[in-house]
Amino acid sequence: MNKILIVEDEIAISDLIKIELESKGYKCNIANDGEIAADLIETNKYDLILLDIMLPKIDGYELLEYIKRTYEIPTIFITAKSQTSDKIKGLNEGADDYITKPFEIGELVARVEAVLRRYNKGSEIQRIGNISINVVARVVKKNGVEVSLTPKEFDLLILLVQNKNFVLYREIIFEKVWGEDLEFETRTLDLHIQRLRKKLDLKDKIKTVYKIGYMLEV
Ligand code: CA
């Protein structure tokens, strides 16, 4: 599940974006000023940031510099129509795209999707031994034969693959795959790991790291 931070001080706009993106399956937080945004960025892991330029407390440029230097999170600038030079400045300073207010909400969603795709570029097909995973089409094949996974099994597999050879904490895995809405359930996680190992014959590769979590070792 991709997590997006909406930094925008016009509440009507930030709410509209949040409702739309959440209806598409994204998880969203809103920051109505630059300071709140910086705090949220520090304590959360975002996949993308929508960033207004004119903001109370810390402006969009300052925030962008901080985001790019410290976190490397894909960022789309939201600019007012009159601020043409802002677009160029924003792109020069590392923004991945921009959108001009007022915008069609559908266009914003399309830009979000495009930037996220760009960041996953080259990793549309992931391979682990004889297993190929199409991240976009959500199709997994073992020795060329499709293996059917449940959505959660698939999300779990992707998370392990994206973090291969790194130990993932159980709580982090749970949060990433099941979201914060569900109480942490170690049994649920263990069961899904077992299913994945079995379905994809990854018994030796998905390691249990005692008292910590799991790791895909390749
Ligand atoms: Ca503003």
Short mmCIF file of N, CA and C in Angstrom, two decimals, residues 32-136:
data_model
loop_
_atom_site.label_atom_id
_atom_site.label_comp_id
_atom_site.label_asym_id
_atom_site.label_seq_id
_atom_site.Cartn_x
_atom_site.Cartn_y
_atom_site.Cartn_z
N ASN A 32 -1.10 20.69 7.04
CA ASN A 32 -1.59 21.99 6.59
C ASN A 32 -0.56 23.11 6.76
N ASP A 33 0.59 22.79 7.31
CA ASP A 33 1.70 23.74 7.24
C ASP A 33 3.03 23.00 7.16
N GLY A 34 4.08 23.75 6.88
CA GLY A 34 5.38 23.14 6.61
C GLY A 34 6.00 22.44 7.81
N GLU A 35 5.68 22.96 8.98
CA GLU A 35 6.26 22.37 10.19
C GLU A 35 5.67 21.00 10.47
N ILE A 36 4.35 20.91 10.36
CA ILE A 36 3.67 19.62 10.56
C ILE A 36 4.20 18.63 9.52
N ALA A 37 4.37 19.12 8.29
CA ALA A 37 4.88 18.25 7.22
C ALA A 37 6.23 17.67 7.60
N ALA A 38 7.15 18.52 8.06
CA ALA A 38 8.48 18.05 8.42
C ALA A 38 8.41 17.01 9.53
N ASP A 39 7.55 17.25 10.51
CA ASP A 39 7.39 16.28 11.61
C ASP A 39 6.88 14.94 11.09
N LEU A 40 5.89 15.00 10.20
CA LEU A 40 5.30 13.76 9.67
C LEU A 40 6.32 12.99 8.83
N ILE A 41 7.11 13.73 8.05
CA ILE A 41 8.10 13.08 7.19
C ILE A 41 9.14 12.36 8.04
N GLU A 42 9.44 12.98 9.16
CA GLU A 42 10.44 12.40 10.05
C GLU A 42 9.97 11.10 10.68
N THR A 43 8.66 11.00 10.95
CA THR A 43 8.17 9.86 11.72
C THR A 43 7.42 8.83 10.88
N ASN A 44 7.24 9.11 9.59
CA ASN A 44 6.52 8.14 8.75
C ASN A 44 7.39 7.79 7.54
N LYS A 45 6.96 6.73 6.86
CA LYS A 45 7.67 6.38 5.64
C LYS A 45 6.71 6.62 4.48
N TYR A 46 6.95 7.70 3.73
CA TYR A 46 6.06 8.01 2.62
C TYR A 46 6.66 7.54 1.29
N ASP A 47 5.76 7.15 0.39
CA ASP A 47 6.19 6.75 -0.95
C ASP A 47 6.17 7.94 -1.90
N LEU A 48 5.40 8.96 -1.54
CA LEU A 48 5.29 10.13 -2.40
C LEU A 48 4.77 11.31 -1.58
N ILE A 49 5.22 12.51 -1.98
CA ILE A 49 4.73 13.71 -1.30
C ILE A 49 4.15 14.68 -2.33
N LEU A 50 2.96 15.17 -2.05
CA LEU A 50 2.36 16.25 -2.85
C LEU A 50 2.61 17.53 -2.07
N LEU A 51 3.28 18.48 -2.72
CA LEU A 51 3.81 19.61 -1.96
C LEU A 51 3.40 20.95 -2.55
N ASP A 52 2.61 21.68 -1.79
CA ASP A 52 2.25 23.05 -2.15
C ASP A 52 3.47 23.94 -1.92
N ILE A 53 3.59 25.01 -2.70
CA ILE A 53 4.77 25.88 -2.52
C ILE A 53 4.56 26.90 -1.42
N MET A 54 3.46 27.67 -1.53
CA MET A 54 3.20 28.70 -0.53
C MET A 54 2.55 28.08 0.69
N LEU A 55 3.34 27.97 1.75
CA LEU A 55 2.85 27.30 2.96
C LEU A 55 3.21 28.12 4.19
N PRO A 56 2.39 28.06 5.23
CA PRO A 56 2.79 28.71 6.48
C PRO A 56 4.01 28.01 7.09
N LYS A 57 4.80 28.78 7.80
CA LYS A 57 5.93 28.31 8.62
C LYS A 57 7.17 27.89 7.82
N ILE A 58 7.08 26.81 7.06
CA ILE A 58 8.22 26.43 6.21
C ILE A 58 7.66 26.32 4.80
N ASP A 59 8.25 26.99 3.83
CA ASP A 59 7.64 26.93 2.49
C ASP A 59 8.07 25.68 1.73
N GLY A 60 7.41 25.48 0.59
CA GLY A 60 7.59 24.26 -0.18
C GLY A 60 9.02 24.03 -0.65
N TYR A 61 9.70 25.10 -1.02
CA TYR A 61 11.09 24.95 -1.50
C TYR A 61 12.00 24.43 -0.40
N GLU A 62 11.82 25.02 0.77
CA GLU A 62 12.66 24.62 1.89
C GLU A 62 12.41 23.15 2.22
N LEU A 63 11.13 22.80 2.21
CA LEU A 63 10.76 21.42 2.51
C LEU A 63 11.33 20.46 1.46
N LEU A 64 11.25 20.89 0.21
CA LEU A 64 11.74 20.03 -0.88
C LEU A 64 13.23 19.73 -0.70
N GLU A 65 13.96 20.75 -0.33
CA GLU A 65 15.39 20.57 -0.13
C GLU A 65 15.65 19.53 0.97
N TYR A 66 14.88 19.66 2.02
CA TYR A 66 14.99 18.74 3.15
C TYR A 66 14.62 17.31 2.74
N ILE A 67 13.51 17.21 1.99
CA ILE A 67 13.04 15.89 1.55
C ILE A 67 14.08 15.23 0.66
N LYS A 68 14.60 16.00 -0.30
CA LYS A 68 15.51 15.42 -1.29
C LYS A 68 16.86 15.08 -0.67
N ARG A 69 17.31 15.92 0.24
CA ARG A 69 18.63 15.69 0.82
C ARG A 69 18.59 14.52 1.80
N THR A 70 17.50 14.43 2.55
CA THR A 70 17.49 13.47 3.65
C THR A 70 16.75 12.18 3.31
N TYR A 71 15.68 12.29 2.56
CA TYR A 71 14.82 11.11 2.41
C TYR A 71 14.65 10.58 0.99
N GLU A 72 14.95 11.38 0.01
CA GLU A 72 14.78 10.95 -1.38
C GLU A 72 13.39 10.41 -1.69
N ILE A 73 12.38 11.12 -1.24
CA ILE A 73 11.00 10.70 -1.51
C ILE A 73 10.51 11.42 -2.78
N PRO A 74 9.90 10.67 -3.72
CA PRO A 74 9.35 11.32 -4.91
C PRO A 74 8.39 12.44 -4.51
N THR A 75 8.50 13.58 -5.19
CA THR A 75 7.71 14.74 -4.80
C THR A 75 7.06 15.42 -6.01
N ILE A 76 5.79 15.72 -5.89
CA ILE A 76 5.09 16.48 -6.93
C ILE A 76 4.70 17.83 -6.33
N PHE A 77 5.12 18.88 -7.02
CA PHE A 77 4.79 20.23 -6.57
C PHE A 77 3.38 20.61 -6.99
N ILE A 78 2.69 21.31 -6.10
CA ILE A 78 1.40 21.89 -6.45
C ILE A 78 1.61 23.39 -6.52
N THR A 79 1.42 23.98 -7.71
CA THR A 79 1.68 25.41 -7.85
C THR A 79 0.42 26.15 -8.29
N ALA A 80 0.37 27.43 -7.96
CA ALA A 80 -0.72 28.27 -8.46
C ALA A 80 -0.41 28.65 -9.90
N LYS A 81 -1.45 28.90 -10.67
CA LYS A 81 -1.30 29.10 -12.10
C LYS A 81 -0.34 30.24 -12.44
N SER A 82 -0.35 31.29 -11.62
CA SER A 82 0.47 32.46 -11.92
C SER A 82 1.97 32.21 -11.71
N GLN A 83 2.30 31.17 -10.96
CA GLN A 83 3.70 30.99 -10.57
C GLN A 83 4.49 30.11 -11.54
N THR A 84 4.54 30.55 -12.81
CA THR A 84 5.21 29.72 -13.82
C THR A 84 6.67 29.48 -13.47
N SER A 85 7.33 30.51 -12.98
CA SER A 85 8.75 30.34 -12.67
C SER A 85 8.95 29.36 -11.52
N ASP A 86 7.93 29.23 -10.69
CA ASP A 86 8.02 28.27 -9.58
C ASP A 86 8.17 26.84 -10.06
N LYS A 87 7.46 26.56 -11.17
CA LYS A 87 7.51 25.19 -11.69
C LYS A 87 8.94 24.83 -12.04
N ILE A 88 9.55 25.78 -12.78
CA ILE A 88 10.90 25.52 -13.25
C ILE A 88 11.87 25.41 -12.07
N LYS A 89 11.69 26.31 -11.14
CA LYS A 89 12.55 26.27 -9.95
C LYS A 89 12.35 24.93 -9.22
N GLY A 90 11.10 24.53 -9.08
CA GLY A 90 10.81 23.29 -8.38
C GLY A 90 11.44 22.08 -9.06
N LEU A 91 11.31 22.03 -10.38
CA LEU A 91 11.87 20.89 -11.11
C LEU A 91 13.39 20.90 -11.03
N ASN A 92 13.97 22.11 -11.11
CA ASN A 92 15.42 22.22 -10.99
C ASN A 92 15.92 21.72 -9.64
N GLU A 93 15.10 21.93 -8.65
CA GLU A 93 15.55 21.55 -7.31
C GLU A 93 15.17 20.13 -6.93
N GLY A 94 14.68 19.39 -7.90
CA GLY A 94 14.52 17.96 -7.64
C GLY A 94 13.09 17.45 -7.54
N ALA A 95 12.11 18.32 -7.76
CA ALA A 95 10.74 17.81 -7.77
C ALA A 95 10.59 16.88 -8.98
N ASP A 96 9.72 15.89 -8.88
CA ASP A 96 9.59 14.91 -9.96
C ASP A 96 8.54 15.33 -10.98
N ASP A 97 7.65 16.20 -10.55
CA ASP A 97 6.60 16.66 -11.44
C ASP A 97 5.91 17.83 -10.75
N TYR A 98 5.03 18.50 -11.48
CA TYR A 98 4.24 19.54 -10.83
C TYR A 98 2.85 19.54 -11.42
N ILE A 99 1.93 20.10 -10.69
CA ILE A 99 0.56 20.25 -11.18
C ILE A 99 0.09 21.65 -10.81
N THR A 100 -0.66 22.26 -11.72
CA THR A 100 -1.06 23.64 -11.53
C THR A 100 -2.49 23.73 -11.01
N LYS A 101 -2.66 24.56 -9.99
CA LYS A 101 -4.01 24.82 -9.46
C LYS A 101 -4.72 25.84 -10.34
N PRO A 102 -6.01 25.74 -10.63
CA PRO A 102 -6.87 24.61 -10.24
C PRO A 102 -6.64 23.41 -11.18
N PHE A 103 -6.70 22.22 -10.64
CA PHE A 103 -6.46 21.03 -11.47
C PHE A 103 -7.66 20.10 -11.44
N GLU A 104 -7.72 19.25 -12.43
CA GLU A 104 -8.72 18.18 -12.44
C GLU A 104 -8.17 17.11 -11.52
N ILE A 105 -9.00 16.61 -10.65
CA ILE A 105 -8.52 15.63 -9.68
C ILE A 105 -7.99 14.37 -10.39
N GLY A 106 -8.63 14.04 -11.53
CA GLY A 106 -8.18 12.87 -12.30
C GLY A 106 -6.77 13.04 -12.81
N GLU A 107 -6.42 14.26 -13.17
CA GLU A 107 -5.07 14.52 -13.66
C GLU A 107 -4.05 14.35 -12.53
N LEU A 108 -4.42 14.81 -11.38
CA LEU A 108 -3.53 14.66 -10.23
C LEU A 108 -3.27 13.18 -9.94
N VAL A 109 -4.33 12.38 -9.96
CA VAL A 109 -4.16 10.95 -9.71
C VAL A 109 -3.25 10.33 -10.76
N ALA A 110 -3.45 10.72 -12.03
CA ALA A 110 -2.63 10.17 -13.11
C ALA A 110 -1.15 10.53 -12.90
N ARG A 111 -0.89 11.74 -12.44
CA ARG A 111 0.49 12.15 -12.21
C ARG A 111 1.12 11.39 -11.04
N VAL A 112 0.32 11.19 -10.02
CA VAL A 112 0.80 10.41 -8.86
C VAL A 112 1.19 9.02 -9.33
N GLU A 113 0.30 8.41 -10.10
CA GLU A 113 0.56 7.04 -10.57
C GLU A 113 1.80 6.99 -11.46
N ALA A 114 1.95 8.00 -12.31
CA ALA A 114 3.10 8.03 -13.23
C ALA A 114 4.42 8.16 -12.46
N VAL A 115 4.44 9.02 -11.48
CA VAL A 115 5.68 9.21 -10.71
C VAL A 115 6.02 7.93 -9.92
N LEU A 116 5.01 7.32 -9.35
CA LEU A 116 5.26 6.09 -8.61
C LEU A 116 5.77 4.99 -9.54
N ARG A 117 5.19 4.94 -10.74
CA ARG A 117 5.64 3.95 -11.72
C ARG A 117 7.09 4.19 -12.10
N ARG A 118 7.42 5.47 -12.31
CA ARG A 118 8.77 5.84 -12.69
C ARG A 118 9.77 5.37 -11.64
N TYR A 119 9.39 5.52 -10.40
CA TYR A 119 10.31 5.12 -9.33
C TYR A 119 10.47 3.61 -9.23
N ASN A 120 9.45 2.90 -9.71
CA ASN A 120 9.56 1.44 -9.71
C ASN A 120 10.16 0.93 -11.01
N LYS A 121 10.52 1.85 -11.89
CA LYS A 121 10.98 1.50 -13.23
C LYS A 121 12.14 0.51 -13.16
N GLY A 122 12.12 -0.41 -14.07
CA GLY A 122 13.18 -1.41 -14.07
C GLY A 122 12.88 -2.54 -13.11
N SER A 123 11.90 -2.30 -12.26
CA SER A 123 11.59 -3.36 -11.31
C SER A 123 10.18 -3.89 -11.53
N GLU A 124 9.64 -3.61 -12.73
CA GLU A 124 8.31 -4.10 -13.04
C GLU A 124 8.28 -5.63 -12.93
N ILE A 125 9.34 -6.25 -13.44
CA ILE A 125 9.48 -7.70 -13.27
C ILE A 125 10.65 -7.95 -12.32
N GLN A 126 10.35 -8.58 -11.22
CA GLN A 126 11.39 -8.94 -10.25
C GLN A 126 11.62 -10.45 -10.36
N ARG A 127 12.88 -10.84 -10.18
CA ARG A 127 13.16 -12.28 -10.24
C ARG A 127 13.88 -12.75 -8.99
N ILE A 128 13.40 -13.86 -8.49
CA ILE A 128 14.07 -14.53 -7.37
C ILE A 128 14.22 -15.97 -7.80
N GLY A 129 15.41 -16.34 -8.21
CA GLY A 129 15.63 -17.70 -8.70
C GLY A 129 14.71 -18.01 -9.86
N ASN A 130 13.90 -19.06 -9.72
CA ASN A 130 13.00 -19.47 -10.81
C ASN A 130 11.63 -18.80 -10.71
N ILE A 131 11.55 -17.80 -9.84
CA ILE A 131 10.27 -17.11 -9.65
C ILE A 131 10.33 -15.73 -10.30
N SER A 132 9.31 -15.40 -11.08
CA SER A 132 9.23 -14.05 -11.63
C SER A 132 7.97 -13.37 -11.11
N ILE A 133 8.12 -12.10 -10.75
CA ILE A 133 7.01 -11.38 -10.17
C ILE A 133 6.77 -10.12 -11.00
N ASN A 134 5.59 -10.01 -11.59
CA ASN A 134 5.24 -8.78 -12.28
C ASN A 134 4.50 -7.88 -11.27
N VAL A 135 5.23 -6.85 -10.85
CA VAL A 135 4.74 -6.00 -9.77
C VAL A 135 3.49 -5.22 -10.19
N VAL A 136 3.46 -4.84 -11.47
CA VAL A 136 2.35 -4.02 -11.95
C VAL A 136 1.10 -4.87 -12.19
#
